[in-house]
Coordinates of C-alpha atoms in Angstrom, one line a residue:
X1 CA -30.6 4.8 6.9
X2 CA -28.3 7.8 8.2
X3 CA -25.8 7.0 10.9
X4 CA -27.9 8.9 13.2
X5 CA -30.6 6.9 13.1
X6 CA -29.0 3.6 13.3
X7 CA -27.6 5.0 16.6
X8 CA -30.8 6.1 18.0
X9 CA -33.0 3.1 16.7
X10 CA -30.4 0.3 17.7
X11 CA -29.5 1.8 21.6
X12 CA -33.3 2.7 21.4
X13 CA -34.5 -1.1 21.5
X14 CA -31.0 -2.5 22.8
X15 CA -32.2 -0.2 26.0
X16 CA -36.0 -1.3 24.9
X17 CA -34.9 -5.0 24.9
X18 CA -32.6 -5.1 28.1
X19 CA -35.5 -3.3 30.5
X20 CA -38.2 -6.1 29.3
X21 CA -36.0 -8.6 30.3
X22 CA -35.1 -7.0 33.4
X23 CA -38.8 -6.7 34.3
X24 CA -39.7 -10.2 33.0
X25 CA -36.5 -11.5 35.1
X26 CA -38.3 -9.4 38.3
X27 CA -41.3 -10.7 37.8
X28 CA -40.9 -14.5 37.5
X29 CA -38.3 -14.2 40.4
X30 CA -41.1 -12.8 42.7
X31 CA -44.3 -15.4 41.5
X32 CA -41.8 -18.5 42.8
X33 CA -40.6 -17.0 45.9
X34 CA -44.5 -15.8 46.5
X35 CA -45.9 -19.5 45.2
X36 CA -42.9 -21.6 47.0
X37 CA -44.0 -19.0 50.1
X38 CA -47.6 -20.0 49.7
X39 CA -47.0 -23.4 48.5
X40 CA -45.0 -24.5 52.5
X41 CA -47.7 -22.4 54.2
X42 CA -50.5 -24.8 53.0
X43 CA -48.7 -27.5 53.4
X44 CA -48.1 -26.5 57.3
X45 CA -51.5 -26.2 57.4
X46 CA -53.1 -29.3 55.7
X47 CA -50.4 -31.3 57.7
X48 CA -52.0 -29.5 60.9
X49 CA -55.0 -30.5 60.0
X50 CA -54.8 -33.8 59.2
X51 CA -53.4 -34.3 62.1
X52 CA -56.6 -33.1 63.4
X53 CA -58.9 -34.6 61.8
X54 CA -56.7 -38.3 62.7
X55 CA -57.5 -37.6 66.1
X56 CA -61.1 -37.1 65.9
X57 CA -62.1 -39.6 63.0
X58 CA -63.0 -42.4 66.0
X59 CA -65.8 -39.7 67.4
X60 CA -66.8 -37.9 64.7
X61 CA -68.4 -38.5 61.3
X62 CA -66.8 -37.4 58.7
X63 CA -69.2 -35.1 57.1
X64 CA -68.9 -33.1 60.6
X65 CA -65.2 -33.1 60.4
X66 CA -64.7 -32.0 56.9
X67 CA -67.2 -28.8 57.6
X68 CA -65.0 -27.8 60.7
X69 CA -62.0 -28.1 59.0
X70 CA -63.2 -26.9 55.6
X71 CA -60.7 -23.6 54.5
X72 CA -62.5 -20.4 54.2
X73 CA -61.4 -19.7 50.2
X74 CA -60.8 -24.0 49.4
X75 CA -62.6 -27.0 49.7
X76 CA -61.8 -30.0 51.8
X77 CA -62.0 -33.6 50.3
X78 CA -61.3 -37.2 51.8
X79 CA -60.3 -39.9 48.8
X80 CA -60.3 -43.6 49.9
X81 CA -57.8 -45.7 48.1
X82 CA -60.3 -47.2 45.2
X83 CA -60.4 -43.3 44.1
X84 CA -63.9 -42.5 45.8
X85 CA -65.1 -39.8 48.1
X86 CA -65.0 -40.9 51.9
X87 CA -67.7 -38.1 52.5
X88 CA -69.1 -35.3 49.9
X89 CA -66.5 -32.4 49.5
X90 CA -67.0 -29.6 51.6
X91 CA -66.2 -26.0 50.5
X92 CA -66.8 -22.9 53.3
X93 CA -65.8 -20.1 50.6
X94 CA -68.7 -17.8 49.9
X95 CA -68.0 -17.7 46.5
X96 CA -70.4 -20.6 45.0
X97 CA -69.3 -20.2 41.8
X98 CA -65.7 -21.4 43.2
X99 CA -67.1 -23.9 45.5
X100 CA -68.6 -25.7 42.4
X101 CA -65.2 -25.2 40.0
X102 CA -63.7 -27.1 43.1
X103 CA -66.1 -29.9 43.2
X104 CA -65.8 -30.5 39.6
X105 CA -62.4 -30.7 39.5
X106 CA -61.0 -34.1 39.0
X107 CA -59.0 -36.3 41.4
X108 CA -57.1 -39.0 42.6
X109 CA -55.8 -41.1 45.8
X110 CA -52.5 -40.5 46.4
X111 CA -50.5 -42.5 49.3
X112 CA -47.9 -39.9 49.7
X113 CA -47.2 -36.0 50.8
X114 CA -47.9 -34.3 47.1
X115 CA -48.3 -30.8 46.3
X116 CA -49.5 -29.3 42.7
X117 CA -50.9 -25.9 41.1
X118 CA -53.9 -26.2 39.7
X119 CA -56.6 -23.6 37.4
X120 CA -60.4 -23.2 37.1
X121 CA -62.0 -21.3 34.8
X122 CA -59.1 -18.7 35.1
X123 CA -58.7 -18.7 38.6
X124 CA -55.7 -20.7 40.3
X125 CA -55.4 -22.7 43.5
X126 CA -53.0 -25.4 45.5
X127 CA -53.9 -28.4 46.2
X128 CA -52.0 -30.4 49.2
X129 CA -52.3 -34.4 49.5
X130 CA -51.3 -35.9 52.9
X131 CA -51.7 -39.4 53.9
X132 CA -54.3 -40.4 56.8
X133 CA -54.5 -43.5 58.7
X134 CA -58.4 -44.0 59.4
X135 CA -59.7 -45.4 62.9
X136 CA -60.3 -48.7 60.3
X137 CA -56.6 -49.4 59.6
X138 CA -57.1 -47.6 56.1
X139 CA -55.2 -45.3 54.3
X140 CA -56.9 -42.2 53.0
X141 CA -55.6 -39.1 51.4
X142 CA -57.1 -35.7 52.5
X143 CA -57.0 -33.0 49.8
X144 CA -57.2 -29.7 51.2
X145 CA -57.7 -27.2 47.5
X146 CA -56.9 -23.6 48.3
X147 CA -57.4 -20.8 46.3
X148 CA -54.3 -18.6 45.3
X149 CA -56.6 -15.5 44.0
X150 CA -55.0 -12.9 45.9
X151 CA -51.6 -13.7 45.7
X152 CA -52.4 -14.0 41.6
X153 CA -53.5 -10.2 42.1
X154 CA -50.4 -9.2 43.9
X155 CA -48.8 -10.6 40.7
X156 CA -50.8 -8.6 38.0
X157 CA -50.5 -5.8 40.1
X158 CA -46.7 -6.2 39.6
X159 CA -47.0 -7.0 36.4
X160 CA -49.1 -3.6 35.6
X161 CA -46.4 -1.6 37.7
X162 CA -43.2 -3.2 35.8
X163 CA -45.0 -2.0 32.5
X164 CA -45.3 1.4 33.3
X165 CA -42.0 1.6 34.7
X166 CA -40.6 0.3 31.4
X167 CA -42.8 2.7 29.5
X168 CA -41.8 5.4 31.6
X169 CA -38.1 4.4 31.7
X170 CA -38.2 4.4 28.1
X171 CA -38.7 7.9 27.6
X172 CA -35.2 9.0 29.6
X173 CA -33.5 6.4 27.5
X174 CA -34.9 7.5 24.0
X175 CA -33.7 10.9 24.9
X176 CA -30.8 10.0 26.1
X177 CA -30.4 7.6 22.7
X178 CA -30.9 11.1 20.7
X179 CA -28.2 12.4 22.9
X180 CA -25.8 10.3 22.5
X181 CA -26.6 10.1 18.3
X182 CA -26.6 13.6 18.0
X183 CA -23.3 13.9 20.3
X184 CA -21.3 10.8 17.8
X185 CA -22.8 12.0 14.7
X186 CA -21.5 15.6 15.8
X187 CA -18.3 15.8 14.8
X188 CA -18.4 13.5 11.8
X189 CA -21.4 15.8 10.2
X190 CA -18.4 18.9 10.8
X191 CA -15.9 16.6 9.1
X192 CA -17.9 15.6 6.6
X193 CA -19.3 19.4 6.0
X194 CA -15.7 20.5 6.1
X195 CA -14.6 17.9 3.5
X196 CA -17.5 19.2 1.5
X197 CA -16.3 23.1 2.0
X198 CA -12.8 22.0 0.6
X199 CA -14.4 20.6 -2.1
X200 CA -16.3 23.3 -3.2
X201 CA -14.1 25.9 -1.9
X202 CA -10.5 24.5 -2.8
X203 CA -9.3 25.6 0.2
X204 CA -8.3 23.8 3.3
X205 CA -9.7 24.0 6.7
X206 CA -9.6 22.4 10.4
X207 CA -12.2 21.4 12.2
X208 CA -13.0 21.8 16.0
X209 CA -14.8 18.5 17.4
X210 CA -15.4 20.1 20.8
X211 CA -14.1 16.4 22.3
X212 CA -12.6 16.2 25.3
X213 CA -8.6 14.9 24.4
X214 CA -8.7 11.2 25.1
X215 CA -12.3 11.0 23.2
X216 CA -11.9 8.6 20.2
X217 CA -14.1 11.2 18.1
X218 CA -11.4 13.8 19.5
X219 CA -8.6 11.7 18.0
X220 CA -10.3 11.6 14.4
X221 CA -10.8 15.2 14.6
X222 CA -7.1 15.2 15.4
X223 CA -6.0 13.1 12.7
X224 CA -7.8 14.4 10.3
X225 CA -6.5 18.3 11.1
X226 CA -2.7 16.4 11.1
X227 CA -3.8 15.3 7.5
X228 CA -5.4 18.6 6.3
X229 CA -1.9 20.1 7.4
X230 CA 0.0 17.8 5.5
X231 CA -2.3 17.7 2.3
X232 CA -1.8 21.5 2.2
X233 CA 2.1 22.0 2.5
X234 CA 2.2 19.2 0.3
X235 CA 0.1 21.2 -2.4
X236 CA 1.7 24.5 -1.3
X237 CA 4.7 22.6 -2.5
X238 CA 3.5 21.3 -5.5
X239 CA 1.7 24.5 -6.4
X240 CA 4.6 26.5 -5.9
X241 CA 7.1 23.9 -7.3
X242 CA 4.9 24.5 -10.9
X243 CA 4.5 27.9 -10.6
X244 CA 8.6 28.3 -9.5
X245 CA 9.6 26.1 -12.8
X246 CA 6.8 28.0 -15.2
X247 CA 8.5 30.9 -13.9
X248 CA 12.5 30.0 -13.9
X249 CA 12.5 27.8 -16.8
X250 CA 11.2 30.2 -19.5
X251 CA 14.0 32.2 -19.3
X252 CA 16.7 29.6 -20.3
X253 CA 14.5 28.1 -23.2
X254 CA 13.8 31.3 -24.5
X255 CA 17.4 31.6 -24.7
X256 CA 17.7 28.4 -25.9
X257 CA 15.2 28.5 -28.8
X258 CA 16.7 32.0 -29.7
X259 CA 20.2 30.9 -30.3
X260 CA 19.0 27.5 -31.9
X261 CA 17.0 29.6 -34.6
X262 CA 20.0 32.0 -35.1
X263 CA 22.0 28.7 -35.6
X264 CA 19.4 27.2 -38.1
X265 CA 19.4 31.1 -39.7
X266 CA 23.2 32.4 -39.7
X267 CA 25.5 29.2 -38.0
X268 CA 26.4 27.5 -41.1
X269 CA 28.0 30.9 -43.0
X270 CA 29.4 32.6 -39.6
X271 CA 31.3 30.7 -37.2
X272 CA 31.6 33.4 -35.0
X273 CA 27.5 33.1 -34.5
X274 CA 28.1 29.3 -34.5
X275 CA 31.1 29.7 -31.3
X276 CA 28.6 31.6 -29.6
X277 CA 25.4 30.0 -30.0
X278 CA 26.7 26.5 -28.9
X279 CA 28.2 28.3 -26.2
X280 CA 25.3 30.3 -24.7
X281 CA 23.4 27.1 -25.3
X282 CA 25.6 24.8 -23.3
X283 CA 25.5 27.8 -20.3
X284 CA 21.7 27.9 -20.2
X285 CA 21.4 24.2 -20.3
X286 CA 23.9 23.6 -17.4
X287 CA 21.8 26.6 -15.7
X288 CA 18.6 24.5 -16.3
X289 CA 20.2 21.6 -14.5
X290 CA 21.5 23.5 -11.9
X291 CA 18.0 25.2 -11.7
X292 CA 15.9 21.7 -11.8
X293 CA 18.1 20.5 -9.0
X294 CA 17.3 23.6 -6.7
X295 CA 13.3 23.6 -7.2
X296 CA 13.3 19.4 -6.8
X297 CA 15.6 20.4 -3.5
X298 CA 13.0 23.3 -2.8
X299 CA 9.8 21.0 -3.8
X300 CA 10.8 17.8 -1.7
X301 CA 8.8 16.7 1.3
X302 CA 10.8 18.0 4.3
X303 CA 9.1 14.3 6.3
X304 CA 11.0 12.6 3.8
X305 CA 14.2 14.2 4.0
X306 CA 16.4 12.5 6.9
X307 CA 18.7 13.6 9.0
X308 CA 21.4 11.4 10.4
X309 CA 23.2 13.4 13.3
X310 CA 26.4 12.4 14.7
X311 CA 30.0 13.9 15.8
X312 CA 31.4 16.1 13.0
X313 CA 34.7 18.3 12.3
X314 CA 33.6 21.0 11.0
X315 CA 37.0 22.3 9.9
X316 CA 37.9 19.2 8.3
X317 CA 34.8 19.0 6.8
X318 CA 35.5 22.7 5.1
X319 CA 38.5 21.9 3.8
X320 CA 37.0 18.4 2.1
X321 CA 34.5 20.7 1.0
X322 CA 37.1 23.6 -0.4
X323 CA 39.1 21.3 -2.2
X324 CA 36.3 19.3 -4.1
X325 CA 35.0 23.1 -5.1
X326 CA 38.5 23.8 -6.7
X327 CA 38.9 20.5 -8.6
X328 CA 35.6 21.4 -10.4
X329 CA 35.6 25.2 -10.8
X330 CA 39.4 26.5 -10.6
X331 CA 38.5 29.1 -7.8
X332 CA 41.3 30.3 -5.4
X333 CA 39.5 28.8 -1.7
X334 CA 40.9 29.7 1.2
X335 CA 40.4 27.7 4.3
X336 CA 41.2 29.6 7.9
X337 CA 40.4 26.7 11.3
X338 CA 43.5 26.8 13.2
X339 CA 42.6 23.9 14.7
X340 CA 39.7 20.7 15.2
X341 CA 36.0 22.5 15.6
X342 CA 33.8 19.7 16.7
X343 CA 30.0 19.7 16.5
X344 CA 27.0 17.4 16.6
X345 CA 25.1 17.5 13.5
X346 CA 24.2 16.2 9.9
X347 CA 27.1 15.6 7.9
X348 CA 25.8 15.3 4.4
X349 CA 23.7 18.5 5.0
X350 CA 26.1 20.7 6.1
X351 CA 28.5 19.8 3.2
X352 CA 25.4 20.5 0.9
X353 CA 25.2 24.0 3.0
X354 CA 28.8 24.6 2.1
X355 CA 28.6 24.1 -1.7
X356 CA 25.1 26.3 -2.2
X357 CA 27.2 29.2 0.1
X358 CA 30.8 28.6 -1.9
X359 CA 28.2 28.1 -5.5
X360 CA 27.1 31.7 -4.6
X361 CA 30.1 33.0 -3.5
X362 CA 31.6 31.4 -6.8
X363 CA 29.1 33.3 -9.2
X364 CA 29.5 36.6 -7.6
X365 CA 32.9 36.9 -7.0
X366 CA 36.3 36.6 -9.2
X367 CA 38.5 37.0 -6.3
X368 CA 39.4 34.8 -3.6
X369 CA 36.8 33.3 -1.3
X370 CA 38.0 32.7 1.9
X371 CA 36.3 30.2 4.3
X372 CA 36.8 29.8 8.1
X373 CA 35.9 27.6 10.9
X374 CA 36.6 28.0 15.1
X375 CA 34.8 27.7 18.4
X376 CA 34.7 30.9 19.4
X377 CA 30.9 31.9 18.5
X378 CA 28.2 32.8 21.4
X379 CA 29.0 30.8 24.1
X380 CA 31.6 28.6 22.7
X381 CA 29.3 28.0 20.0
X382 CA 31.1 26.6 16.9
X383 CA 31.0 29.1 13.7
X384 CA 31.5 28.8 9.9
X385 CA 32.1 31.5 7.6
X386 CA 32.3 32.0 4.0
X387 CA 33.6 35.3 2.4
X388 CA 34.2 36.6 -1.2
X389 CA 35.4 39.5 -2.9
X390 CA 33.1 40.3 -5.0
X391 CA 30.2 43.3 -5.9
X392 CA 28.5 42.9 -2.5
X393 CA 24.7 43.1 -1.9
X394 CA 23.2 47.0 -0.9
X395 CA 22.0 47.4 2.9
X396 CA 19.1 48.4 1.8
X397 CA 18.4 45.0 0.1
X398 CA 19.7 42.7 2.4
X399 CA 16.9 41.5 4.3
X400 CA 15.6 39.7 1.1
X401 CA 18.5 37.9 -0.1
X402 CA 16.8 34.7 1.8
X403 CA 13.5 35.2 -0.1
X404 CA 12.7 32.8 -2.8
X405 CA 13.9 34.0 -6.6
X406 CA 15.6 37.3 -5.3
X407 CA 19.1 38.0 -7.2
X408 CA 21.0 41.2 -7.4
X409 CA 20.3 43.4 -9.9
X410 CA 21.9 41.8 -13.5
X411 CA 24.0 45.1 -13.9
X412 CA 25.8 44.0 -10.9
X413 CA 26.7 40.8 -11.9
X414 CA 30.4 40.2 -13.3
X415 CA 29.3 38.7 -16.9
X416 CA 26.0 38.1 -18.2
X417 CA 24.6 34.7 -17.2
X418 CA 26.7 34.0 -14.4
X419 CA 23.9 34.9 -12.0
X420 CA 21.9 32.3 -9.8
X421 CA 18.3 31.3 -10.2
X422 CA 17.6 32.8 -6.9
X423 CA 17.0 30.0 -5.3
X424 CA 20.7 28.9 -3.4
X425 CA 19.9 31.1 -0.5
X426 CA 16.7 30.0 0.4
X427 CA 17.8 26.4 0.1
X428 CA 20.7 27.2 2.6
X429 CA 17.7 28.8 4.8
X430 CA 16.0 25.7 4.8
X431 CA 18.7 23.1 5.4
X432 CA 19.7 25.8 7.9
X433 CA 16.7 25.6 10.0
X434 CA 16.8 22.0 9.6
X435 CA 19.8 21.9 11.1
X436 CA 18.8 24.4 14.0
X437 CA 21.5 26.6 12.3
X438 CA 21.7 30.4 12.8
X439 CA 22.2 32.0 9.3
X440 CA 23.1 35.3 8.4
X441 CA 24.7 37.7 5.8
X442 CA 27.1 41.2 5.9
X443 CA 28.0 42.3 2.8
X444 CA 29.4 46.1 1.4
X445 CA 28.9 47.0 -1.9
X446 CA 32.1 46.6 -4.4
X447 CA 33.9 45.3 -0.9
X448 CA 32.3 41.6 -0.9
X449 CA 29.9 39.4 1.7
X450 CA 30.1 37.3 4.2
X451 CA 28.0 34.4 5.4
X452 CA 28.0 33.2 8.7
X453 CA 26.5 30.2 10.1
X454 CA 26.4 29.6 14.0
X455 CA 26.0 26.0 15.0
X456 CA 24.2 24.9 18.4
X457 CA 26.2 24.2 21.1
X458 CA 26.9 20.2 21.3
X459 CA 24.7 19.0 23.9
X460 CA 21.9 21.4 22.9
X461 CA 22.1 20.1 19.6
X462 CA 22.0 16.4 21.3
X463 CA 19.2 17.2 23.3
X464 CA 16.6 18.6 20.4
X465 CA 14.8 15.7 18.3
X466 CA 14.9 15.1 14.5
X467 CA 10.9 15.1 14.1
X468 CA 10.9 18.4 15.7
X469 CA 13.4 19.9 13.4
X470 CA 11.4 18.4 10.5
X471 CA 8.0 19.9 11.7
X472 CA 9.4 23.1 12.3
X473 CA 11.2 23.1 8.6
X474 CA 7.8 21.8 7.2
X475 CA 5.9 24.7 9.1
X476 CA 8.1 27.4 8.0
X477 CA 8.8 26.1 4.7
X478 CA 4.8 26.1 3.5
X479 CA 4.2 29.0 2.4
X480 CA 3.1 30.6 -0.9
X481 CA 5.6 32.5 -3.5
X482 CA 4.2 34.6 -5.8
X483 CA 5.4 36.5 -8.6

């Protein structure tokens, strides 16, 4: 059974079952106040009468008495203590056939008040016992039988009145039962249609529950748009971290596997061949590592990178970063910061920022790179700079050197293969924004470029949470490369 019906058929008789025992609840409740009511009336006036009929017993006989005080819709009856009639029952109802039900009714001699409901042949009555004292000195019990017919009609009048109430409630709460099925069942049918569309489709999609914010259905709708998000920058990532390594990769092992077959052909009889092969071999392969590095870098889940901000020097953190870059490459580094440059950000980052700008400044450059550090950007805003001197990017193409893959033309390049994978500056991007860095570039050709990173101001950077940098990176970071 679909949810929708479950819904509809369980509130249906849930409502069903709750109004039936309302009504049976109302209608019990009124038939014993109405038969207690009824019930203290007779008994006021049987004890009235007997009282009456004590007081003329010595004058009258009692045949006489019980047809005066016979009850219009009853019958009057006078039982001596060995069970027997004192005088034949005496009905004054016009009804003979309830007159006669009476008179065959049994009974019995009863020394005390006593009250009891009793039924003939479908109908109901009340019969009241109280104790008389005869003129003789003997007890008798006078039995006064009253018929309860109308109040038994009041009853089923009630009783026909609560049923078509509860037929007529029923059809409000059936429509309202579809109402509320059709308004739960809503928005899981459009996540379940748009799960089926993504399927089909392969691409991902939101979906708009129309709930009110608060609404439990409103925060699946939610939860599941949060997850759609994260599905699809998560196989934006992967997509483009496959189609970025089909695409970097081929070039290196096609170098690779050429210089490995003109080893196997030539290497043995020419060293020359055999010098360069191994060396153009080693290159590309430490290029593939490099390059492996970057996409993983590229490819990671920004949620799962952290960032641990606290108080940093940024000039002392140049200069730590300059002369780790010498040990390992030999390049002249400069390092201008007069003096302490304190900001509020991730240490590890930034010094990963600093190697992917000296790295680029490295491969394009044979000169001296030069790298400062002071307080004295945009309103006391703390700046780092990284120069070279090297063949410098055109104007024309500068606006791209942040794009995924983009490298300057190879006939501007110093030597052959000592061009990036075109991926350093878009890395630097990234941690950039993650940082809530500004980034930007000046170069002039055959002069060299400069990059210049602009750190918030301290207690801005305080201030602005991790998870919104993340989001942010995540968001901006999703998109599609192509080639």
């Amino acid at each position: 059974m679909r949810l929708k019906h479950k819904i509809y058929l369980y509130s249906s008789v849930l409502f069903a079952v709750l109004l039936a025992a309302a009504c049976i609840s109302i209608y019990l409740l009124f038939e014993k106040m109405s038969l207690e009511a009824e019930s203290r009336r007779f008994e006021t006036e049987a004890e009235l009468t007997a009282e009456r009929i004590s007081a003329s017993a010595a004058q009258t006989a009692p045949d006489d008495l019980l047809r005066a005080y016979a009850p219009a819709d009853g019958m009057l009856r006078l039982v001596k203590p060995d069970g027997s009639s004192l005088a034949r029952p005496v009905t004054a109802s016009e009804d003979a056939g309830l007159s006669e039900r009476l008179s065959r009714e049994k009974y019995a001699y009863t020394s005390a008040h006593a009250e009891e409901r009793l039924g003939s042949g479908g109908d109901g009555y009340i019969r009241v016992s109280v104790p008389i004292i005869w003129p003789d000195g003997e007890v008798i019990s006078m039995q006064i039988s009253r018929s309860i017919a109308d109040l038994e009609s009041r009853l089923n009048v009630l009783k026909t009145v609560l049923v078509i109430v509860a037929l007529l409630a029923m059809v409000p709460a059936v429509l309202a039962s579809t109402v509320l099925a059709n308004r739960i069942v809503k928005p899981i049918a459009a996540l379940t249609g748009t799960m089926g569309d993504i399927r089909r489709s392969g691409r991902f999609q939101q979906i708009e529950t129309g709930q009110k914010p608060g609404d439990e259905l409103a925060e699946m709708g939610r939860t599941f748009n949060e997850m759609i998000l994260l599905l699809e920058a998560n196989f934006a990532r992967q997509e483009r971290f496959v189609s970025d390594a089909s695409h970097e990769l081929k070039t290196p092992l096609t170098i690779i596997e050429s210089y490995a077959s003109l080893l196997k052909r030539r290497g043995k009889q020419r060293p020359e061949v055999f010098d360069e092969a191994v060396d153009a071999i080693l290159s590309e392969s430490v290029r593939m590592r490099e390059l492996t590095e970057r996409l993983l870098q590229l490819a990671r889940s920004p949620e799962a990178d952290s960032l641990e901000f606290g108080d940093l020097d940024l000039a002392r953190s140049a200069a730590e970063s300059a002369r780790a870059f010498i040990r390992a490459y030999g390049r002249e580094i400069e390092v201008d910061a007069p003096g302490s440059v304190p900001v509020w950000t991730d240490a590890a980052k930034v010094r990963q920022l600093l190697f992917i700008l000296l790295d680029n400044a490295r491969k394009y450059s044979e000169g001296r790179i030069t790298v400062s550090a002071s307080g004295d950007g945009p309103g006391g805003a703390a700046v780092l700079k990284v120069t070279d001197r090297g063949i410098g990017i055109p104007e024309s193409e500068l606006p791209k050197v942040f794009d995924r893959f983009y490298r300057v033309d190879s006939s501007r390049v110093r030597s052959p293969g000592a061009g990036g994978a075109g991926l350093g500056l878009s890395l630097a991007r990234d941690l950039a924004q993650a940082l809530d860095i500004r980034i930007g570039i000046e170069s002039e050709v055959d002069k060299g470029t400069t990059v210049t990173l602009i750190f918030p101001r301290e207690e801005r950077a305080r201030e602005k949470p991790t998870g919104e940098r993340l989001s942010r990176r995540a968001g901006e970071g999703g998109g599609r490369h192509e080639t």
